[in-house]
Amino acid sequence: MGSPLIRRSAVFAATIGLILITVAGASPGINAATPTAAAPWLDKGQPIQARVGALLDRMNTREKVGQMVQINTAFPLTDAWMQQALISDGAGSLLSGGGDVPSPNIPNSWASNINKIQQYAVQNSRLHIPIIYGYDAVHGNNNVLGAEIFPHPIGLGATADAGLVTKGGAATAKGAQAMGIRWTFAPVLEVSRDARYGRYYESFGEDPILDSVLGAAAIKGFQGNDPSHPIIAATDKHFAAYSQPIAGHDRTMAEIPMRYLQETFLRPFKAGVDAGVATAMANSASLNNIPVHASHYMLNDVLRNQMGFSGLVVSDWQDVFALNSSYHIAATDADAIRIAVMAGVDMTMCQDVDFGTKFVNGLLADVNNGSVPMSRINQAVRRILTLKFQLGLFDQQPYPQVDPQAADATVLNNPMDVALARQAADESMTLLKNATVKGQPALPLAKSNKIVVSSTSVQDVPWAAKPAPIAQNLADQVGGWTLGWQGADGGGEGCCTNPASDPSNGNKLPGETVLQGLQSAVQGHGGTVTWADPAAAPAAAASADAAIIVVGEP
């Protein structure tokens, strides 16, 4: 997912009368729990494509269009919001953007809320169609307070350990599935070669071969050994060349010669397709002057015809509407929707329910005026329904549900996952040089040493008041996509703070800072670890056995 530029606006209200009318209007001939002649798609003995076809044939145009929208969830859930998003809009998918979390932010709460969403969607819709819930599991179940997190992809790239990446993906998938989350917007399969690019850390690195191997390994971990029945759906993103903007900024244009594009930037995406990745997310930016969300060439000629991708393509955050508001290649929002859908976007990610409604109404207008043919709608919805059947969402009756208590046990303090995360952190550490000091290697340090630690603060983050020095700043240490999109200190673009990491809400990020970890390591062994501000560090280091300078970025 990309940067949340604008957050939720007011939630629609729905009257009790509207709710009662909608529920009463559910088709009386279809039982959500058992396959009948009226609902043959519930027959697990039939091939998936036959089940998809049977359901598609029963859907009306509005129901089909609703499947093509994905709406950011507004917590705490209300019946009015669910009525608008799940019934009036008929959303095929919901997501939690970075920082959009239930309260309390624990696995039990995630599971309970998603159970409630699935129950409402299935029981109150005419054809009882479940939703797919997704979020960005970039380095573990990183949106959930207390969940084990792994090094960011750039750290996993340093391990060059495909088996480890697969195990990490599998651990993440197990936890996500336990909470009812069946779609992750990961892995990032971009080749990062511009250090100015702010999302460099989300990639496995600068080598397309390494990115290909580790990307395929991550997909195998997320989805399991059978891509036709994934544990959770993985995502090839951001397709393609998102990581090479000419200005070095997120969501800005890339200019890349076609040969360089094919040989370097597309290679990991092809590996992802070959690994059976279920979904792909379009690049938020433009490539060679054409927004990728409007590029039939990239989304069809390259992704589908050249690479053989057969899954669904989802937009990034608000990027269909950006064809009107930012790129100005569409005269209206409905025109932007038409352009994106005809270019190959199957599902549109919306920041809130208001935009979800706008998408549904806009696409219905496009269908009614003939600018988007029903054949294209059916194609997109077939891909979406196929994934839902592959995930088994129709097979758990009366609606998809998970055990909230088991979610806590699966996600929090799982000894095997903790050990795996520690192994990944250990393997990701890279020693560039172990210099000789007085005839001895500088490392390892003796626990009896006198050690001085120093670092600067990150001063350029507008939402982080009085940031602590990096060596004492756990939020900087865990990085972005940890509770919030920009990490535990805030949202993004200076737009908001992240309530998930606000201690006043009872949510405190667990873990040790670098300084605390070093102090724990020498305790009881005769050594000392002391802090020195940068100005005092040279003098303090002169009388110490070693000085450790911690550097990094927010």
mmCIF file with all atom_site columns, N, CA and C in Angstrom, residues 2 12 43 90 116-117 119 142 155 167 188 243-244 285 301 329 332 358 434 438 455 481 502 537:
data_model
loop_
_atom_site.group_PDB
_atom_site.id
_atom_site.type_symbol
_atom_site.label_atom_id
_atom_site.label_alt_id
_atom_site.label_comp_id
_atom_site.label_asym_id
_atom_site.label_entity_id
_atom_site.label_seq_id
_atom_site.pdbx_PDB_ins_code
_atom_site.Cartn_x
_atom_site.Cartn_y
_atom_site.Cartn_z
_atom_site.occupancy
_atom_site.B_iso_or_equiv
_atom_site.pdbx_formal_charge
_atom_site.auth_seq_id
_atom_site.auth_comp_id
_atom_site.auth_asym_id
_atom_site.auth_atom_id
_atom_site.pdbx_PDB_model_num
ATOM 1  N N  . GLY A 1 2   ? 0.368   2.329   -0.558  1.00 0.00 ? 2   GLY A N  1
ATOM 2  C CA . GLY A 1 2   ? 1.141   3.552   -0.626  1.00 0.00 ? 2   GLY A CA 1
ATOM 3  C C  . GLY A 1 2   ? 0.814   4.481   0.509   1.00 0.00 ? 2   GLY A C  1
ATOM 4  N N  . PHE A 1 12  ? -20.803 7.559   6.881   1.00 0.00 ? 12  PHE A N  1
ATOM 5  C CA . PHE A 1 12  ? -22.200 7.664   6.514   1.00 0.00 ? 12  PHE A CA 1
ATOM 6  C C  . PHE A 1 12  ? -23.086 7.126   7.633   1.00 0.00 ? 12  PHE A C  1
ATOM 7  N N  . ASP A 1 43  ? -21.501 -25.734 -3.123  1.00 0.00 ? 43  ASP A N  1
ATOM 8  C CA . ASP A 1 43  ? -21.162 -27.154 -3.227  1.00 0.00 ? 43  ASP A CA 1
ATOM 9  C C  . ASP A 1 43  ? -19.651 -27.313 -3.374  1.00 0.00 ? 43  ASP A C  1
ATOM 10 N N  . GLY A 1 90  ? -21.717 -2.854  -1.056  1.00 0.00 ? 90  GLY A N  1
ATOM 11 C CA . GLY A 1 90  ? -21.453 -4.255  -1.378  1.00 0.00 ? 90  GLY A CA 1
ATOM 12 C C  . GLY A 1 90  ? -19.987 -4.561  -1.556  1.00 0.00 ? 90  GLY A C  1
ATOM 13 N N  . LYS A 1 116 ? -17.111 -10.151 13.117  1.00 0.00 ? 116 LYS A N  1
ATOM 14 C CA . LYS A 1 116 ? -18.320 -9.323  13.074  1.00 0.00 ? 116 LYS A CA 1
ATOM 15 C C  . LYS A 1 116 ? -18.579 -8.815  11.661  1.00 0.00 ? 116 LYS A C  1
ATOM 16 N N  . ILE A 1 117 ? -17.513 -8.420  10.976  1.00 0.00 ? 117 ILE A N  1
ATOM 17 C CA . ILE A 1 117 ? -17.641 -7.945  9.596   1.00 0.00 ? 117 ILE A CA 1
ATOM 18 C C  . ILE A 1 117 ? -18.147 -9.064  8.689   1.00 0.00 ? 117 ILE A C  1
ATOM 19 N N  . GLN A 1 119 ? -19.774 -11.781 9.482   1.00 0.00 ? 119 GLN A N  1
ATOM 20 C CA . GLN A 1 119 ? -21.150 -12.133 9.822   1.00 0.00 ? 119 GLN A CA 1
ATOM 21 C C  . GLN A 1 119 ? -22.127 -11.131 9.208   1.00 0.00 ? 119 GLN A C  1
ATOM 22 N N  . ASN A 1 142 ? 2.924   -6.765  11.547  1.00 0.00 ? 142 ASN A N  1
ATOM 23 C CA . ASN A 1 142 ? 3.489   -5.549  12.115  1.00 0.00 ? 142 ASN A CA 1
ATOM 24 C C  . ASN A 1 142 ? 2.461   -4.498  12.517  1.00 0.00 ? 142 ASN A C  1
ATOM 25 N N  . GLY A 1 155 ? 16.710  -5.867  5.322   1.00 0.00 ? 155 GLY A N  1
ATOM 26 C CA . GLY A 1 155 ? 17.498  -6.685  6.235   1.00 0.00 ? 155 GLY A CA 1
ATOM 27 C C  . GLY A 1 155 ? 17.473  -8.148  5.847   1.00 0.00 ? 155 GLY A C  1
ATOM 28 N N  . LYS A 1 167 ? 10.182  -19.236 5.827   1.00 0.00 ? 167 LYS A N  1
ATOM 29 C CA . LYS A 1 167 ? 9.709   -19.529 7.185   1.00 0.00 ? 167 LYS A CA 1
ATOM 30 C C  . LYS A 1 167 ? 9.082   -18.286 7.826   1.00 0.00 ? 167 LYS A C  1
ATOM 31 N N  . VAL A 1 188 ? 7.146   -6.659  -1.447  1.00 0.00 ? 188 VAL A N  1
ATOM 32 C CA . VAL A 1 188 ? 7.583   -5.639  -2.396  1.00 0.00 ? 188 VAL A CA 1
ATOM 33 C C  . VAL A 1 188 ? 8.667   -6.257  -3.279  1.00 0.00 ? 188 VAL A C  1
ATOM 34 N N  . SER A 1 243 ? 10.309  1.931   -7.645  1.00 0.00 ? 243 SER A N  1
ATOM 35 C CA . SER A 1 243 ? 11.454  2.254   -6.793  1.00 0.00 ? 243 SER A CA 1
ATOM 36 C C  . SER A 1 243 ? 12.512  3.105   -7.474  1.00 0.00 ? 243 SER A C  1
ATOM 37 N N  . GLN A 1 244 ? 12.278  3.530   -8.707  1.00 0.00 ? 244 GLN A N  1
ATOM 38 C CA . GLN A 1 244 ? 13.296  4.273   -9.445  1.00 0.00 ? 244 GLN A CA 1
ATOM 39 C C  . GLN A 1 244 ? 12.759  5.623   -9.919  1.00 0.00 ? 244 GLN A C  1
ATOM 40 N N  . ALA A 1 285 ? 2.811   5.457   -9.203  1.00 0.00 ? 285 ALA A N  1
ATOM 41 C CA . ALA A 1 285 ? 3.386   6.553   -9.970  1.00 0.00 ? 285 ALA A CA 1
ATOM 42 C C  . ALA A 1 285 ? 3.180   6.343   -11.466 1.00 0.00 ? 285 ALA A C  1
ATOM 43 N N  . ASP A 1 301 ? -0.571  -6.126  -21.396 1.00 0.00 ? 301 ASP A N  1
ATOM 44 C CA . ASP A 1 301 ? 0.416   -6.646  -22.341 1.00 0.00 ? 301 ASP A CA 1
ATOM 45 C C  . ASP A 1 301 ? 1.615   -7.257  -21.623 1.00 0.00 ? 301 ASP A C  1
ATOM 46 N N  . ILE A 1 329 ? -5.630  13.350  -15.977 1.00 0.00 ? 329 ILE A N  1
ATOM 47 C CA . ILE A 1 329 ? -5.866  12.744  -17.289 1.00 0.00 ? 329 ILE A CA 1
ATOM 48 C C  . ILE A 1 329 ? -7.323  12.311  -17.421 1.00 0.00 ? 329 ILE A C  1
ATOM 49 N N  . THR A 1 332 ? -13.416 13.577  -14.766 1.00 0.00 ? 332 THR A N  1
ATOM 50 C CA . THR A 1 332 ? -14.225 13.352  -13.571 1.00 0.00 ? 332 THR A CA 1
ATOM 51 C C  . THR A 1 332 ? -13.736 12.087  -12.868 1.00 0.00 ? 332 THR A C  1
ATOM 52 N N  . LYS A 1 358 ? -18.500 6.487   -3.830  1.00 0.00 ? 358 LYS A N  1
ATOM 53 C CA . LYS A 1 358 ? -18.205 7.236   -5.057  1.00 0.00 ? 358 LYS A CA 1
ATOM 54 C C  . LYS A 1 358 ? -17.734 6.299   -6.166  1.00 0.00 ? 358 LYS A C  1
ATOM 55 N N  . ASN A 1 434 ? 36.218  -5.720  10.500  1.00 0.00 ? 434 ASN A N  1
ATOM 56 C CA . ASN A 1 434 ? 36.607  -5.920  11.894  1.00 0.00 ? 434 ASN A CA 1
ATOM 57 C C  . ASN A 1 434 ? 38.065  -5.502  12.016  1.00 0.00 ? 434 ASN A C  1
ATOM 58 N N  . LYS A 1 438 ? 45.393  -2.525  18.502  1.00 0.00 ? 438 LYS A N  1
ATOM 59 C CA . LYS A 1 438 ? 46.445  -2.989  19.412  1.00 0.00 ? 438 LYS A CA 1
ATOM 60 C C  . LYS A 1 438 ? 46.702  -4.478  19.240  1.00 0.00 ? 438 LYS A C  1
ATOM 61 N N  . SER A 1 455 ? 24.574  8.822   19.814  1.00 0.00 ? 455 SER A N  1
ATOM 62 C CA . SER A 1 455 ? 23.882  8.940   18.525  1.00 0.00 ? 455 SER A CA 1
ATOM 63 C C  . SER A 1 455 ? 23.192  10.285  18.459  1.00 0.00 ? 455 SER A C  1
ATOM 64 N N  . TRP A 1 481 ? 6.139   0.855   8.804   1.00 0.00 ? 481 TRP A N  1
ATOM 65 C CA . TRP A 1 481 ? 5.223   -0.293  8.815   1.00 0.00 ? 481 TRP A CA 1
ATOM 66 C C  . TRP A 1 481 ? 5.314   -1.074  10.126  1.00 0.00 ? 481 TRP A C  1
ATOM 67 N N  . ASP A 1 502 ? 0.250   5.259   21.067  1.00 0.00 ? 502 ASP A N  1
ATOM 68 C CA . ASP A 1 502 ? 0.099   6.304   22.067  1.00 0.00 ? 502 ASP A CA 1
ATOM 69 C C  . ASP A 1 502 ? -0.011  5.662   23.455  1.00 0.00 ? 502 ASP A C  1
ATOM 70 N N  . ALA A 1 537 ? 30.746  13.051  23.314  1.00 0.00 ? 537 ALA A N  1
ATOM 71 C CA . ALA A 1 537 ? 31.173  11.695  22.970  1.00 0.00 ? 537 ALA A CA 1
ATOM 72 C C  . ALA A 1 537 ? 32.680  11.567  22.748  1.00 0.00 ? 537 ALA A C  1
#
